[in-house]
Amino acid sequence: MATAQHLPAKRSGAQLALDYLCGWAQKQGDWRFQKTRQTWLLVHMYDSDQVPDEHFPTLLAYLAGLKGQARELTVQKAEALMRELDEAGAGSPDRPLLEKTRRIRQVLQLLS
């Protein structure tokens, strides 16, 4: 077991999830499915502050492999978010809202 002196600084959930995604993309031999990392990615995927633009294409490729209930729930949540944004979009949307809408559309196009 590693001693406290050798432990790296505690990484954020965002960094752990992005490392997980990059490991998947590189097909590293030690990569394994981690529900908590996948859940974090699914919850935060529309937020470009949490999942930067440079990681979003990799995330889309990861999402293409979703199956079963995870895929269905992701589509349902994306559709619900799209409806909310459409209803709230009477005013002029700001840039973060436009980015979120673009990401939702990409996810729906991929999974529907």
XYZ file of N, CA and C in Angstrom:
336
model
N 0.847 -1.183 0.000
C 0.000 0.000 0.000
C 0.890 1.244 0.000
N 0.499 2.252 -0.700
C 1.286 3.476 -0.802
C 1.214 4.264 0.499
N 2.310 4.887 0.820
C 2.302 5.732 2.007
C 1.767 7.100 1.640
N 1.437 7.869 2.641
C 0.859 9.193 2.404
C 1.815 10.091 1.625
N 3.094 9.888 1.771
C 4.072 10.723 1.074
C 4.034 10.502 -0.430
N 3.623 9.341 -0.851
C 3.651 8.995 -2.274
C 2.310 9.175 -2.978
N 1.287 9.547 -2.242
C -0.020 9.731 -2.856
C -0.062 11.057 -3.606
N -0.612 11.056 -4.816
C -0.734 12.327 -5.531
C -1.801 13.195 -4.867
N -1.774 14.463 -5.191
C -2.802 15.368 -4.667
C -4.164 14.846 -5.095
N -5.133 15.013 -4.242
C -6.478 14.522 -4.539
C -7.036 15.235 -5.770
N -7.477 14.443 -6.736
C -7.992 15.017 -7.977
C -9.506 15.172 -7.891
N -10.010 16.152 -8.601
C -11.444 16.429 -8.593
C -12.196 15.338 -9.349
N -13.502 15.293 -9.107
C -14.350 14.364 -9.853
C -14.261 14.624 -11.343
N -14.150 15.888 -11.711
C -14.036 16.241 -13.133
C -12.778 15.647 -13.727
N -11.657 15.814 -13.047
C -10.389 15.296 -13.576
C -10.400 13.774 -13.644
N -10.942 13.137 -12.621
C -11.030 11.672 -12.628
C -11.893 11.172 -13.781
N -13.009 11.843 -14.016
C -13.904 11.430 -15.098
C -13.257 11.656 -16.466
N -12.560 12.780 -16.624
C -11.903 13.050 -17.905
C -10.733 12.094 -18.129
N -10.019 11.743 -17.075
C -8.951 10.741 -17.189
C -9.542 9.387 -17.608
N -10.667 9.046 -17.026
C -11.374 7.805 -17.369
C -11.729 7.811 -18.853
N -12.267 8.931 -19.328
C -12.652 9.055 -20.732
C -11.438 8.942 -21.651
N -10.365 9.607 -21.302
C -9.150 9.543 -22.122
C -8.563 8.132 -22.128
N -8.617 7.466 -20.984
C -8.157 6.078 -20.916
C -8.977 5.184 -21.826
N -10.281 5.398 -21.856
C -11.147 4.631 -22.756
C -10.763 4.897 -24.209
N -10.560 6.155 -24.549
C -10.243 6.532 -25.929
C -8.918 5.931 -26.392
N -7.975 5.832 -25.478
C -6.662 5.288 -25.821
C -6.619 3.774 -25.694
N -7.746 3.192 -25.296
C -7.877 1.738 -25.136
C -6.750 1.165 -24.292
N -6.483 1.862 -23.189
C -5.419 1.410 -22.291
C -5.788 0.060 -21.694
N -4.800 -0.778 -21.553
C -5.021 -2.127 -21.047
C -5.620 -2.164 -19.656
N -5.329 -1.157 -18.850
C -5.849 -1.158 -17.489
C -7.192 -0.436 -17.370
N -7.757 -0.001 -18.502
C -9.054 0.684 -18.461
C -10.132 -0.322 -18.101
N -11.030 0.097 -17.233
C -12.193 -0.743 -16.916
C -13.380 0.179 -16.664
N -14.557 -0.360 -16.910
C -15.783 0.405 -16.708
C -15.900 0.826 -15.253
N -16.278 2.093 -15.063
C -16.524 2.611 -13.717
C -17.821 3.407 -13.754
N -18.827 2.856 -13.118
C -20.153 3.473 -13.138
C -20.133 4.913 -12.623
N -19.385 5.172 -11.549
C -19.370 6.526 -11.004
C -18.786 7.528 -11.996
N -17.755 7.120 -12.740
C -17.149 8.025 -13.740
C -18.124 8.257 -14.899
N -18.759 7.177 -15.344
C -19.730 7.317 -16.436
C -20.879 8.215 -16.007
N -21.361 8.018 -14.790
C -22.464 8.836 -14.280
C -22.061 10.305 -14.241
N -20.856 10.589 -13.756
C -20.390 11.978 -13.713
C -20.390 12.579 -15.121
N -19.882 11.826 -16.087
C -19.835 12.321 -17.471
C -21.244 12.581 -18.007
N -22.166 11.677 -17.726
C -23.536 11.836 -18.226
C -24.236 13.034 -17.585
N -23.950 13.281 -16.323
C -24.582 14.405 -15.619
C -24.022 15.744 -16.098
N -22.728 15.792 -16.390
C -22.055 17.058 -16.685
C -21.729 17.280 -18.164
N -22.148 16.379 -19.044
C -21.691 16.444 -20.433
C -22.145 17.687 -21.200
N -23.178 18.350 -20.748
C -23.662 19.537 -21.466
C -22.999 20.823 -20.974
N -22.186 20.717 -19.942
C -21.519 21.879 -19.347
C -20.084 21.957 -19.857
N -19.807 22.932 -20.714
C -18.471 23.026 -21.304
C -17.408 23.443 -20.291
N -17.814 23.933 -19.123
C -16.834 24.210 -18.065
C -16.375 22.912 -17.407
N -17.262 21.947 -17.331
C -16.942 20.659 -16.716
C -16.307 19.685 -17.715
N -16.872 19.642 -18.923
C -16.338 18.795 -19.993
C -15.924 19.743 -21.122
N -14.637 20.112 -21.148
C -14.177 21.081 -22.151
C -14.415 20.600 -23.582
N -14.502 21.567 -24.488
C -14.788 21.265 -25.895
C -13.836 20.232 -26.489
N -12.570 20.260 -26.083
C -11.613 19.313 -26.674
C -11.913 17.864 -26.295
N -12.689 17.647 -25.216
C -13.045 16.283 -24.804
C -14.420 15.852 -25.322
N -15.217 16.784 -25.811
C -16.591 16.443 -26.174
C -16.679 15.441 -27.333
N -15.858 15.543 -28.397
C -15.922 14.514 -29.446
C -15.605 13.112 -28.921
N -14.673 13.015 -27.991
C -14.356 11.719 -27.380
C -15.543 11.221 -26.573
N -16.187 12.132 -25.869
C -17.372 11.759 -25.093
C -18.485 11.259 -26.019
N -18.669 11.913 -27.158
C -19.678 11.439 -28.114
C -19.358 10.030 -28.598
N -18.085 9.762 -28.868
C -17.693 8.411 -29.295
C -17.978 7.400 -28.182
N -17.722 7.796 -26.944
C -18.017 6.936 -25.798
C -19.520 6.676 -25.710
N -20.318 7.737 -25.881
C -21.775 7.604 -25.781
C -22.336 6.675 -26.855
N -21.683 6.612 -27.999
C -22.163 5.739 -29.082
C -22.221 4.289 -28.619
N -21.402 3.937 -27.653
C -21.394 2.570 -27.145
C -22.372 2.309 -26.012
N -23.106 3.327 -25.583
C -24.085 3.120 -24.505
C -25.155 2.143 -24.964
N -25.570 1.305 -24.045
C -26.591 0.311 -24.361
C -27.658 0.316 -23.269
N -28.776 -0.258 -23.605
C -29.818 -0.505 -22.620
C -30.355 0.736 -21.940
N -30.546 0.599 -20.632
C -31.183 1.654 -19.849
C -30.358 2.942 -19.833
N -29.037 2.822 -19.809
C -28.189 4.031 -19.806
C -28.442 4.853 -21.072
N -28.558 4.163 -22.194
C -28.818 4.853 -23.462
C -30.212 5.485 -23.455
N -31.209 4.717 -23.046
C -32.590 5.215 -23.015
C -32.733 6.426 -22.097
N -32.152 6.346 -20.907
C -32.245 7.462 -19.961
C -31.509 8.700 -20.474
N -30.395 8.488 -21.133
C -29.645 9.617 -21.692
C -30.469 10.334 -22.751
N -31.141 9.569 -23.603
C -32.001 10.166 -24.635
C -33.182 10.882 -23.976
N -33.821 10.244 -22.999
C -34.970 10.863 -22.329
C -34.586 12.181 -21.654
N -33.447 12.177 -20.962
C -33.010 13.401 -20.283
C -32.646 14.487 -21.293
N -32.020 14.114 -22.391
C -31.665 15.094 -23.426
C -32.924 15.692 -24.045
N -33.918 14.853 -24.316
C -35.179 15.354 -24.879
C -35.871 16.303 -23.903
N -35.869 15.947 -22.616
C -36.499 16.804 -21.607
C -35.764 18.145 -21.497
N -34.445 18.112 -21.514
C -33.666 19.355 -21.476
C -33.936 20.207 -22.704
N -34.053 19.569 -23.851
C -34.327 20.303 -25.088
C -35.688 21.000 -25.008
N -36.686 20.290 -24.472
C -38.014 20.896 -24.301
C -37.942 22.098 -23.367
N -37.235 21.935 -22.259
C -37.086 23.047 -21.307
C -36.434 24.253 -21.972
N -35.394 24.012 -22.731
C -34.683 25.112 -23.393
C -35.548 25.763 -24.463
N -36.333 24.954 -25.167
C -37.237 25.504 -26.187
C -38.285 26.403 -25.533
N -38.836 25.945 -24.418
C -39.861 26.728 -23.713
C -39.279 28.003 -23.121
N -38.070 27.919 -22.606
C -37.440 29.077 -21.974
C -36.768 29.999 -22.988
N -36.664 29.564 -24.227
C -35.892 30.290 -25.224
C -36.593 31.448 -25.884
N -37.595 32.016 -25.256
C -38.313 33.142 -25.844
C -37.405 34.358 -25.997
N -36.533 34.591 -25.014
C -35.597 35.714 -25.092
C -34.393 35.334 -25.934
N -33.463 36.239 -26.047
C -32.255 35.920 -26.810
C -31.337 35.055 -25.943
N -30.980 33.870 -26.431
C -30.155 32.964 -25.633
C -28.721 33.474 -25.524
N -28.116 33.202 -24.378
C -26.720 33.584 -24.195
C -25.805 32.477 -24.713
N -24.521 32.760 -24.771
C -23.563 31.820 -25.353
C -23.552 30.457 -24.639
N -23.479 30.411 -23.295
C -23.488 29.090 -22.646
C -24.749 28.286 -22.965
N -25.880 28.973 -23.084
C -27.125 28.293 -23.417
C -27.086 27.752 -24.844
N -26.525 28.506 -25.756
C -26.373 28.040 -27.140
C -25.456 26.825 -27.208
N -24.378 26.861 -26.437
C -23.438 25.734 -26.409
C -24.119 24.490 -25.845
N -24.877 24.665 -24.788
C -25.599 23.542 -24.186
C -26.594 22.952 -25.186
N -27.309 23.821 -25.881
C -28.277 23.371 -26.886
C -27.586 22.592 -27.997
N -26.437 23.091 -28.437
C -25.689 22.408 -29.501
C -25.266 21.009 -29.044
N -24.795 20.911 -27.816
C -24.371 19.608 -27.301
C -25.556 18.647 -27.166
N -26.677 19.152 -26.681
C -27.866 18.295 -26.552
C -28.276 17.760 -27.921
N -28.279 18.636 -28.920
C -28.647 18.197 -30.280
C -27.697 17.115 -30.795
N -26.414 17.270 -30.534
C -25.450 16.273 -30.978
C -25.691 14.932 -30.303
N -25.993 14.952 -29.018
C -26.256 13.711 -28.294
C -27.521 13.055 -28.838
N -28.577 13.854 -29.030
C -29.821 13.289 -29.563
C -29.623 12.719 -30.961
N -28.892 13.427 -31.790
C -28.647 12.940 -33.150
C -27.875 11.615 -33.115
N -26.940 11.508 -32.215
C -26.129 10.307 -32.116
C -26.933 9.116 -31.600
N -27.747 9.332 -30.586
C -28.397 8.219 -29.880
C -29.809 7.915 -30.330
N -30.427 8.809 -31.090
C -31.826 8.579 -31.499
C -31.923 7.867 -32.827
